[in-house]
PDB file of C-alpha atoms in Angstrom:
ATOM      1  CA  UNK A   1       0.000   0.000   0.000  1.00 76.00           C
ATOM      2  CA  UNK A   2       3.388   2.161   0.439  1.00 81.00           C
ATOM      3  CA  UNK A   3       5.158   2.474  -2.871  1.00 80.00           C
ATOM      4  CA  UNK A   4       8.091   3.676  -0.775  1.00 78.00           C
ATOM      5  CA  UNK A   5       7.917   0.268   0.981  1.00 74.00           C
ATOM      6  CA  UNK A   6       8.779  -1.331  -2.385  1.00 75.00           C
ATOM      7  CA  UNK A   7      11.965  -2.590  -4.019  1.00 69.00           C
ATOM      8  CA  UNK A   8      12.880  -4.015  -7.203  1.00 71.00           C
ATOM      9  CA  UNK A   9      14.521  -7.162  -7.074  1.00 70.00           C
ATOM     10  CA  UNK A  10      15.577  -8.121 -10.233  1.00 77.00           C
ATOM     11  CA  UNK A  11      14.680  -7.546 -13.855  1.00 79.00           C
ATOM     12  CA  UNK A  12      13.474  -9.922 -16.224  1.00 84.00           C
ATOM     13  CA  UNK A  13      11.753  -9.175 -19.281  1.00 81.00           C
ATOM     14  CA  UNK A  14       8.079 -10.491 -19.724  1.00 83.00           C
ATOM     15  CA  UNK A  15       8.288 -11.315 -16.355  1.00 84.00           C
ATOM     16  CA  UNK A  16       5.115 -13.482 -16.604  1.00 85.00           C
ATOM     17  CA  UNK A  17       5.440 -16.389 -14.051  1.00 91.00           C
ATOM     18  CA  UNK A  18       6.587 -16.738 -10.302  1.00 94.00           C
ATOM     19  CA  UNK A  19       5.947 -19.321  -8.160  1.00 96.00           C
ATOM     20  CA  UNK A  20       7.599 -20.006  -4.572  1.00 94.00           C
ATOM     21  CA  UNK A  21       9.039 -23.400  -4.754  1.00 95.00           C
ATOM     22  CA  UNK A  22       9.715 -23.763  -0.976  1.00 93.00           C
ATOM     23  CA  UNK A  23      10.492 -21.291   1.855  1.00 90.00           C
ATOM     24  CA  UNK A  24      13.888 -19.942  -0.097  1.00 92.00           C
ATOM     25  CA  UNK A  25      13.540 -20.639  -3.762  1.00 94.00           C
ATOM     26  CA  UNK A  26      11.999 -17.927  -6.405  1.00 94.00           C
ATOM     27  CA  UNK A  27      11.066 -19.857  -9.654  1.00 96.00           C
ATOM     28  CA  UNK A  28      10.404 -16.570 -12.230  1.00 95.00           C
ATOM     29  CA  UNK A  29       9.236 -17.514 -16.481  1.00 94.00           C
ATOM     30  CA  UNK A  30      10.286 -15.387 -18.889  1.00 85.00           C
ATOM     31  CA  UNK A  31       8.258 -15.348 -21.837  1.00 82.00           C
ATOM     32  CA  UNK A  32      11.368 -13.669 -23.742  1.00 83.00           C
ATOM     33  CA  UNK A  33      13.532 -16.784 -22.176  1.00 82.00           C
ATOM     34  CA  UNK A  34      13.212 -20.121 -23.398  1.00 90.00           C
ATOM     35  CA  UNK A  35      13.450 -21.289 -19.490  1.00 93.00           C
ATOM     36  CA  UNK A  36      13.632 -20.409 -15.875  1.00 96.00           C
ATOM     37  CA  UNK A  37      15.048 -18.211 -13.716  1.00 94.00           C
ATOM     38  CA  UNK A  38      15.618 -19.604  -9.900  1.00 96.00           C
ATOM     39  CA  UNK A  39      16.441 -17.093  -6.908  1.00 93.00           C
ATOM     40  CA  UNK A  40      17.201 -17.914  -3.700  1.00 93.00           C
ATOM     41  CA  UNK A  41      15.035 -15.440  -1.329  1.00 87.00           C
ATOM     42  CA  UNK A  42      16.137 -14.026   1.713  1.00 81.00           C
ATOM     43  CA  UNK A  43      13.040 -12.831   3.825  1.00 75.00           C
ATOM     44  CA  UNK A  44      15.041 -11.156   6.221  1.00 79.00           C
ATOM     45  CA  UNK A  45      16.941  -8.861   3.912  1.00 75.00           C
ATOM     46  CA  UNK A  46      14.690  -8.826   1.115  1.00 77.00           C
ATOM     47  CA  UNK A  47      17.004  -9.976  -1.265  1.00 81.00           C
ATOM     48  CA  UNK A  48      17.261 -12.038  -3.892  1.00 86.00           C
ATOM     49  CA  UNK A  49      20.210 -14.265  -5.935  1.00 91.00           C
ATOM     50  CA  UNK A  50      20.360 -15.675  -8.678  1.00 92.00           C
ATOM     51  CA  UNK A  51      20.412 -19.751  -8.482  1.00 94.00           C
ATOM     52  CA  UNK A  52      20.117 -21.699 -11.888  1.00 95.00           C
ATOM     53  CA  UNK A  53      18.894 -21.101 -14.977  1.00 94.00           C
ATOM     54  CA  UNK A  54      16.564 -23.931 -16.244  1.00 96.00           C
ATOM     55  CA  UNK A  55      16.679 -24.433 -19.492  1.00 95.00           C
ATOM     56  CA  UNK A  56      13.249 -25.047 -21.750  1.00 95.00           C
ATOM     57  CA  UNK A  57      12.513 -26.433 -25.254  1.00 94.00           C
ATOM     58  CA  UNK A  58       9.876 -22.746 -25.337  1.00 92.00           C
ATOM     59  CA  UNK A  59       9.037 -20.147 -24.097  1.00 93.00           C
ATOM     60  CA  UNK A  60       7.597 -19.931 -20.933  1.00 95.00           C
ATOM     61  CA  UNK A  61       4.716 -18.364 -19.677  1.00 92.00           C
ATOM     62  CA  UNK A  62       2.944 -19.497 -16.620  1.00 94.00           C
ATOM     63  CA  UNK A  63       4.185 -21.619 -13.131  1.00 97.00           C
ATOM     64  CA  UNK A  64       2.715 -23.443 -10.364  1.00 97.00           C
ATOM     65  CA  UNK A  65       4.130 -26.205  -7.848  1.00 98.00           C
ATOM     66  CA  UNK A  66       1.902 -29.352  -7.023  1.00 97.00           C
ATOM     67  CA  UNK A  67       1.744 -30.943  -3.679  1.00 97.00           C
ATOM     68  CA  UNK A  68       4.675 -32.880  -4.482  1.00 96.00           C
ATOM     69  CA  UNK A  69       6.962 -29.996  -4.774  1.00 96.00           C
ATOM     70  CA  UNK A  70       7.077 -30.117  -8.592  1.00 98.00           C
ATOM     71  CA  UNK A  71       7.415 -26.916 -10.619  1.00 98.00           C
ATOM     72  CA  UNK A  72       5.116 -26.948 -13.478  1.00 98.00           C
ATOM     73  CA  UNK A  73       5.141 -24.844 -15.872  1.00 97.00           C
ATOM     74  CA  UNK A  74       3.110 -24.163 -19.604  1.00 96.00           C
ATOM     75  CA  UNK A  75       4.363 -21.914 -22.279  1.00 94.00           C
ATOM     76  CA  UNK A  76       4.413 -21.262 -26.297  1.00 92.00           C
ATOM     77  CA  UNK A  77       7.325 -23.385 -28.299  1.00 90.00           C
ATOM     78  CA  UNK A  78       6.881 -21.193 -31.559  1.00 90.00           C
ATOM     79  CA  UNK A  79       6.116 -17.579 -30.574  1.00 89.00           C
ATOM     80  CA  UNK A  80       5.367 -16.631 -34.425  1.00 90.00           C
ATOM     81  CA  UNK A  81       2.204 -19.293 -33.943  1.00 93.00           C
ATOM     82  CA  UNK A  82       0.963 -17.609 -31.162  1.00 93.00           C
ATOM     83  CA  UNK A  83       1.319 -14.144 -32.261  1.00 93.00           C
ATOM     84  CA  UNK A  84      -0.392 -15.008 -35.739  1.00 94.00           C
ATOM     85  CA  UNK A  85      -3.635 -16.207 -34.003  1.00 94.00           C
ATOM     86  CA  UNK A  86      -3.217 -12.854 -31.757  1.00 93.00           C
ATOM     87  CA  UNK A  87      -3.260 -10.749 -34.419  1.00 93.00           C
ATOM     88  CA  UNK A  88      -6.534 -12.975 -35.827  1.00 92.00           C
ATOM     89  CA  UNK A  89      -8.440 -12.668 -32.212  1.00 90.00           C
ATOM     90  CA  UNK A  90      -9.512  -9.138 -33.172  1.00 90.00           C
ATOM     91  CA  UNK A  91     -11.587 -10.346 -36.347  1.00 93.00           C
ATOM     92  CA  UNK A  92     -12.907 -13.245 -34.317  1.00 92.00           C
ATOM     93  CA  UNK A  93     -16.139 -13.648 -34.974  1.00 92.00           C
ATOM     94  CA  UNK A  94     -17.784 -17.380 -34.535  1.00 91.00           C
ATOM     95  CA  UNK A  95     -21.103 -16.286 -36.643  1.00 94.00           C
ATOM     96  CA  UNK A  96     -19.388 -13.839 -38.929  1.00 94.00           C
ATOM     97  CA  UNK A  97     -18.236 -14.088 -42.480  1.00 95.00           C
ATOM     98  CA  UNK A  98     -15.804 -17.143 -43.493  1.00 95.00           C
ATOM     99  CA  UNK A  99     -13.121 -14.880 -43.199  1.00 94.00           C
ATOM    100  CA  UNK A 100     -14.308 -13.878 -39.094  1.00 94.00           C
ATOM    101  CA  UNK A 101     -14.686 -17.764 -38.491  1.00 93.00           C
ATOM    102  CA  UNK A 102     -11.622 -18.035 -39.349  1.00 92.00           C
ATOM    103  CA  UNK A 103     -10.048 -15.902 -37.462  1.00 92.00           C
ATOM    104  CA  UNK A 104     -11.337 -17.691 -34.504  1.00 91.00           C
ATOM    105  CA  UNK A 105      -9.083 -20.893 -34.968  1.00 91.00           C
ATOM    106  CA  UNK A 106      -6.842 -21.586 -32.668  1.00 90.00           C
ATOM    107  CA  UNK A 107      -3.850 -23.078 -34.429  1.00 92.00           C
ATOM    108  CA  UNK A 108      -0.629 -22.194 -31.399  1.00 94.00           C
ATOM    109  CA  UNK A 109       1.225 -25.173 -30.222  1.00 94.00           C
ATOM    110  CA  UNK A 110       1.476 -26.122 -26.529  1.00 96.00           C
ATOM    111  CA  UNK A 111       4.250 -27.028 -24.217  1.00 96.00           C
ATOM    112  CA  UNK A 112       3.663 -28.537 -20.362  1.00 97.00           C
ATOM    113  CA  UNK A 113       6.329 -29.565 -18.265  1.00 97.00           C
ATOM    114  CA  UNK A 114       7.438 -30.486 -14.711  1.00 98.00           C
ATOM    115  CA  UNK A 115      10.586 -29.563 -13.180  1.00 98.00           C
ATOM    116  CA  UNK A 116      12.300 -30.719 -10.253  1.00 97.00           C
ATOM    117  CA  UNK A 117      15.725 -30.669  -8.670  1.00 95.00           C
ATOM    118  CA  UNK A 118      15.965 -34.839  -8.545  1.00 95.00           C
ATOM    119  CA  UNK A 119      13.990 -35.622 -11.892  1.00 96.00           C
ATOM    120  CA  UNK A 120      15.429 -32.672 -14.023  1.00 97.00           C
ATOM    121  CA  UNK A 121      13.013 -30.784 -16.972  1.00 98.00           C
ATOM    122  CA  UNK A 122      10.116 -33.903 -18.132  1.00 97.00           C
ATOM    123  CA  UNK A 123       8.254 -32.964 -21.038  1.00 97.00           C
ATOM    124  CA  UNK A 124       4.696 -33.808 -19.985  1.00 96.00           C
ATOM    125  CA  UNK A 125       2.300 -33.007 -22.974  1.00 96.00           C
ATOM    126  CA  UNK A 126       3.606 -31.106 -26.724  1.00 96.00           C
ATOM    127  CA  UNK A 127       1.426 -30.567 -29.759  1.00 93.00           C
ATOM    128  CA  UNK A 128       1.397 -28.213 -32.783  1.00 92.00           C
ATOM    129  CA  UNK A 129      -2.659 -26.614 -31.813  1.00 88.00           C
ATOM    130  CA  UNK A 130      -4.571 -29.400 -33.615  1.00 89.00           C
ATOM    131  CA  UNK A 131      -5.694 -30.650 -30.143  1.00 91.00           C
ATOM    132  CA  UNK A 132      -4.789 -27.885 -27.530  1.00 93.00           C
ATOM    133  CA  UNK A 133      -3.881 -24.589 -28.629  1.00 93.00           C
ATOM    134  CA  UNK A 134      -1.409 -21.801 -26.799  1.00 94.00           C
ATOM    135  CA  UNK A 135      -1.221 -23.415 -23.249  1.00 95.00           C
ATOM    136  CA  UNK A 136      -0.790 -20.991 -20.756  1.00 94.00           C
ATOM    137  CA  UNK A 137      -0.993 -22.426 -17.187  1.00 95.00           C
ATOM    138  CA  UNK A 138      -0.560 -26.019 -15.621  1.00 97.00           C
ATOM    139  CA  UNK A 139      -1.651 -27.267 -12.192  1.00 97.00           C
ATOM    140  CA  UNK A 140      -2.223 -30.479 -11.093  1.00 97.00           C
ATOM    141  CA  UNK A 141      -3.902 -32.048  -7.824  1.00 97.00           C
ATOM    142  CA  UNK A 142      -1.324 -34.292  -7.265  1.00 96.00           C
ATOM    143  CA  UNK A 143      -3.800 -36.765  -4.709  1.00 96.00           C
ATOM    144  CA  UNK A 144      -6.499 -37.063  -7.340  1.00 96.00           C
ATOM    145  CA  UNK A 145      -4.275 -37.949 -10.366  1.00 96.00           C
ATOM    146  CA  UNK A 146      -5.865 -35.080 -11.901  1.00 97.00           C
ATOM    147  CA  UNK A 147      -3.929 -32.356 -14.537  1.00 97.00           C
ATOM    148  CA  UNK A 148      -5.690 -29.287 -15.724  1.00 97.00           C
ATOM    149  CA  UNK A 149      -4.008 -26.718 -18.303  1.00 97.00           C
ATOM    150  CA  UNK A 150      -5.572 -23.809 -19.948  1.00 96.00           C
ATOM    151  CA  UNK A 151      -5.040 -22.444 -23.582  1.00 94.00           C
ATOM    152  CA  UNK A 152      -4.154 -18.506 -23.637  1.00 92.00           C
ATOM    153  CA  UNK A 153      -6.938 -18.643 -26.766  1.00 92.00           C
ATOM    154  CA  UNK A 154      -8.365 -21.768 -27.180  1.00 90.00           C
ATOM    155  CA  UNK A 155     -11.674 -22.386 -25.556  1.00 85.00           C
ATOM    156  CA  UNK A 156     -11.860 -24.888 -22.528  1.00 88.00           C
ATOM    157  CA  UNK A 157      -9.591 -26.570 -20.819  1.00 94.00           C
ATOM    158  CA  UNK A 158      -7.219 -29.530 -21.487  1.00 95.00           C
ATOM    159  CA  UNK A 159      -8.133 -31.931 -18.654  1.00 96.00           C
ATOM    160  CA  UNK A 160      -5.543 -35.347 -18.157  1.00 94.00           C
ATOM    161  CA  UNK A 161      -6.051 -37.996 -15.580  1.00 94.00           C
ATOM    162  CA  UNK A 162      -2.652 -39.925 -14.387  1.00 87.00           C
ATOM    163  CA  UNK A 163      -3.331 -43.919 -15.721  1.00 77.00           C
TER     164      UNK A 163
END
Protein backbone atom coordinates (compact mmCIF):
# COMPACT_ATOMS: atom_id res chain seq x y z
CA UNK A 1 0.00 0.00 0.00
CA UNK A 2 3.39 2.16 0.44
CA UNK A 3 5.16 2.47 -2.87
CA UNK A 4 8.09 3.68 -0.78
CA UNK A 5 7.92 0.27 0.98
CA UNK A 6 8.78 -1.33 -2.39
CA UNK A 7 11.97 -2.59 -4.02
CA UNK A 8 12.88 -4.02 -7.20
CA UNK A 9 14.52 -7.16 -7.07
CA UNK A 10 15.58 -8.12 -10.23
CA UNK A 11 14.68 -7.55 -13.86
CA UNK A 12 13.47 -9.92 -16.22
CA UNK A 13 11.75 -9.17 -19.28
CA UNK A 14 8.08 -10.49 -19.72
CA UNK A 15 8.29 -11.32 -16.35
CA UNK A 16 5.11 -13.48 -16.60
CA UNK A 17 5.44 -16.39 -14.05
CA UNK A 18 6.59 -16.74 -10.30
CA UNK A 19 5.95 -19.32 -8.16
CA UNK A 20 7.60 -20.01 -4.57
CA UNK A 21 9.04 -23.40 -4.75
CA UNK A 22 9.72 -23.76 -0.98
CA UNK A 23 10.49 -21.29 1.86
CA UNK A 24 13.89 -19.94 -0.10
CA UNK A 25 13.54 -20.64 -3.76
CA UNK A 26 12.00 -17.93 -6.41
CA UNK A 27 11.07 -19.86 -9.65
CA UNK A 28 10.40 -16.57 -12.23
CA UNK A 29 9.24 -17.51 -16.48
CA UNK A 30 10.29 -15.39 -18.89
CA UNK A 31 8.26 -15.35 -21.84
CA UNK A 32 11.37 -13.67 -23.74
CA UNK A 33 13.53 -16.78 -22.18
CA UNK A 34 13.21 -20.12 -23.40
CA UNK A 35 13.45 -21.29 -19.49
CA UNK A 36 13.63 -20.41 -15.87
CA UNK A 37 15.05 -18.21 -13.72
CA UNK A 38 15.62 -19.60 -9.90
CA UNK A 39 16.44 -17.09 -6.91
CA UNK A 40 17.20 -17.91 -3.70
CA UNK A 41 15.04 -15.44 -1.33
CA UNK A 42 16.14 -14.03 1.71
CA UNK A 43 13.04 -12.83 3.82
CA UNK A 44 15.04 -11.16 6.22
CA UNK A 45 16.94 -8.86 3.91
CA UNK A 46 14.69 -8.83 1.11
CA UNK A 47 17.00 -9.98 -1.26
CA UNK A 48 17.26 -12.04 -3.89
CA UNK A 49 20.21 -14.26 -5.93
CA UNK A 50 20.36 -15.68 -8.68
CA UNK A 51 20.41 -19.75 -8.48
CA UNK A 52 20.12 -21.70 -11.89
CA UNK A 53 18.89 -21.10 -14.98
CA UNK A 54 16.56 -23.93 -16.24
CA UNK A 55 16.68 -24.43 -19.49
CA UNK A 56 13.25 -25.05 -21.75
CA UNK A 57 12.51 -26.43 -25.25
CA UNK A 58 9.88 -22.75 -25.34
CA UNK A 59 9.04 -20.15 -24.10
CA UNK A 60 7.60 -19.93 -20.93
CA UNK A 61 4.72 -18.36 -19.68
CA UNK A 62 2.94 -19.50 -16.62
CA UNK A 63 4.18 -21.62 -13.13
CA UNK A 64 2.72 -23.44 -10.36
CA UNK A 65 4.13 -26.21 -7.85
CA UNK A 66 1.90 -29.35 -7.02
CA UNK A 67 1.74 -30.94 -3.68
CA UNK A 68 4.67 -32.88 -4.48
CA UNK A 69 6.96 -30.00 -4.77
CA UNK A 70 7.08 -30.12 -8.59
CA UNK A 71 7.42 -26.92 -10.62
CA UNK A 72 5.12 -26.95 -13.48
CA UNK A 73 5.14 -24.84 -15.87
CA UNK A 74 3.11 -24.16 -19.60
CA UNK A 75 4.36 -21.91 -22.28
CA UNK A 76 4.41 -21.26 -26.30
CA UNK A 77 7.33 -23.38 -28.30
CA UNK A 78 6.88 -21.19 -31.56
CA UNK A 79 6.12 -17.58 -30.57
CA UNK A 80 5.37 -16.63 -34.43
CA UNK A 81 2.20 -19.29 -33.94
CA UNK A 82 0.96 -17.61 -31.16
CA UNK A 83 1.32 -14.14 -32.26
CA UNK A 84 -0.39 -15.01 -35.74
CA UNK A 85 -3.64 -16.21 -34.00
CA UNK A 86 -3.22 -12.85 -31.76
CA UNK A 87 -3.26 -10.75 -34.42
CA UNK A 88 -6.53 -12.97 -35.83
CA UNK A 89 -8.44 -12.67 -32.21
CA UNK A 90 -9.51 -9.14 -33.17
CA UNK A 91 -11.59 -10.35 -36.35
CA UNK A 92 -12.91 -13.24 -34.32
CA UNK A 93 -16.14 -13.65 -34.97
CA UNK A 94 -17.78 -17.38 -34.53
CA UNK A 95 -21.10 -16.29 -36.64
CA UNK A 96 -19.39 -13.84 -38.93
CA UNK A 97 -18.24 -14.09 -42.48
CA UNK A 98 -15.80 -17.14 -43.49
CA UNK A 99 -13.12 -14.88 -43.20
CA UNK A 100 -14.31 -13.88 -39.09
CA UNK A 101 -14.69 -17.76 -38.49
CA UNK A 102 -11.62 -18.04 -39.35
CA UNK A 103 -10.05 -15.90 -37.46
CA UNK A 104 -11.34 -17.69 -34.50
CA UNK A 105 -9.08 -20.89 -34.97
CA UNK A 106 -6.84 -21.59 -32.67
CA UNK A 107 -3.85 -23.08 -34.43
CA UNK A 108 -0.63 -22.19 -31.40
CA UNK A 109 1.23 -25.17 -30.22
CA UNK A 110 1.48 -26.12 -26.53
CA UNK A 111 4.25 -27.03 -24.22
CA UNK A 112 3.66 -28.54 -20.36
CA UNK A 113 6.33 -29.56 -18.26
CA UNK A 114 7.44 -30.49 -14.71
CA UNK A 115 10.59 -29.56 -13.18
CA UNK A 116 12.30 -30.72 -10.25
CA UNK A 117 15.73 -30.67 -8.67
CA UNK A 118 15.96 -34.84 -8.55
CA UNK A 119 13.99 -35.62 -11.89
CA UNK A 120 15.43 -32.67 -14.02
CA UNK A 121 13.01 -30.78 -16.97
CA UNK A 122 10.12 -33.90 -18.13
CA UNK A 123 8.25 -32.96 -21.04
CA UNK A 124 4.70 -33.81 -19.99
CA UNK A 125 2.30 -33.01 -22.97
CA UNK A 126 3.61 -31.11 -26.72
CA UNK A 127 1.43 -30.57 -29.76
CA UNK A 128 1.40 -28.21 -32.78
CA UNK A 129 -2.66 -26.61 -31.81
CA UNK A 130 -4.57 -29.40 -33.62
CA UNK A 131 -5.69 -30.65 -30.14
CA UNK A 132 -4.79 -27.88 -27.53
CA UNK A 133 -3.88 -24.59 -28.63
CA UNK A 134 -1.41 -21.80 -26.80
CA UNK A 135 -1.22 -23.41 -23.25
CA UNK A 136 -0.79 -20.99 -20.76
CA UNK A 137 -0.99 -22.43 -17.19
CA UNK A 138 -0.56 -26.02 -15.62
CA UNK A 139 -1.65 -27.27 -12.19
CA UNK A 140 -2.22 -30.48 -11.09
CA UNK A 141 -3.90 -32.05 -7.82
CA UNK A 142 -1.32 -34.29 -7.27
CA UNK A 143 -3.80 -36.76 -4.71
CA UNK A 144 -6.50 -37.06 -7.34
CA UNK A 145 -4.28 -37.95 -10.37
CA UNK A 146 -5.86 -35.08 -11.90
CA UNK A 147 -3.93 -32.36 -14.54
CA UNK A 148 -5.69 -29.29 -15.72
CA UNK A 149 -4.01 -26.72 -18.30
CA UNK A 150 -5.57 -23.81 -19.95
CA UNK A 151 -5.04 -22.44 -23.58
CA UNK A 152 -4.15 -18.51 -23.64
CA UNK A 153 -6.94 -18.64 -26.77
CA UNK A 154 -8.37 -21.77 -27.18
CA UNK A 155 -11.67 -22.39 -25.56
CA UNK A 156 -11.86 -24.89 -22.53
CA UNK A 157 -9.59 -26.57 -20.82
CA UNK A 158 -7.22 -29.53 -21.49
CA UNK A 159 -8.13 -31.93 -18.65
CA UNK A 160 -5.54 -35.35 -18.16
CA UNK A 161 -6.05 -38.00 -15.58
CA UNK A 162 -2.65 -39.93 -14.39
CA UNK A 163 -3.33 -43.92 -15.72
Amino acid sequence: HNPSHTKTLVRVPFANGIAMLNSTTVAVASSAKMGVNLYTFSPDTIKLHFRKFIRAPSSVDNLSVDASGKLLMAGHPFAPGLMKVSKARAKCNMRGSEEEKKACECTASSWVAEWSEDGGLNTLYKNNGDEFCSSSTFARDVGRGVSIVTGLYDRGLLVAREV
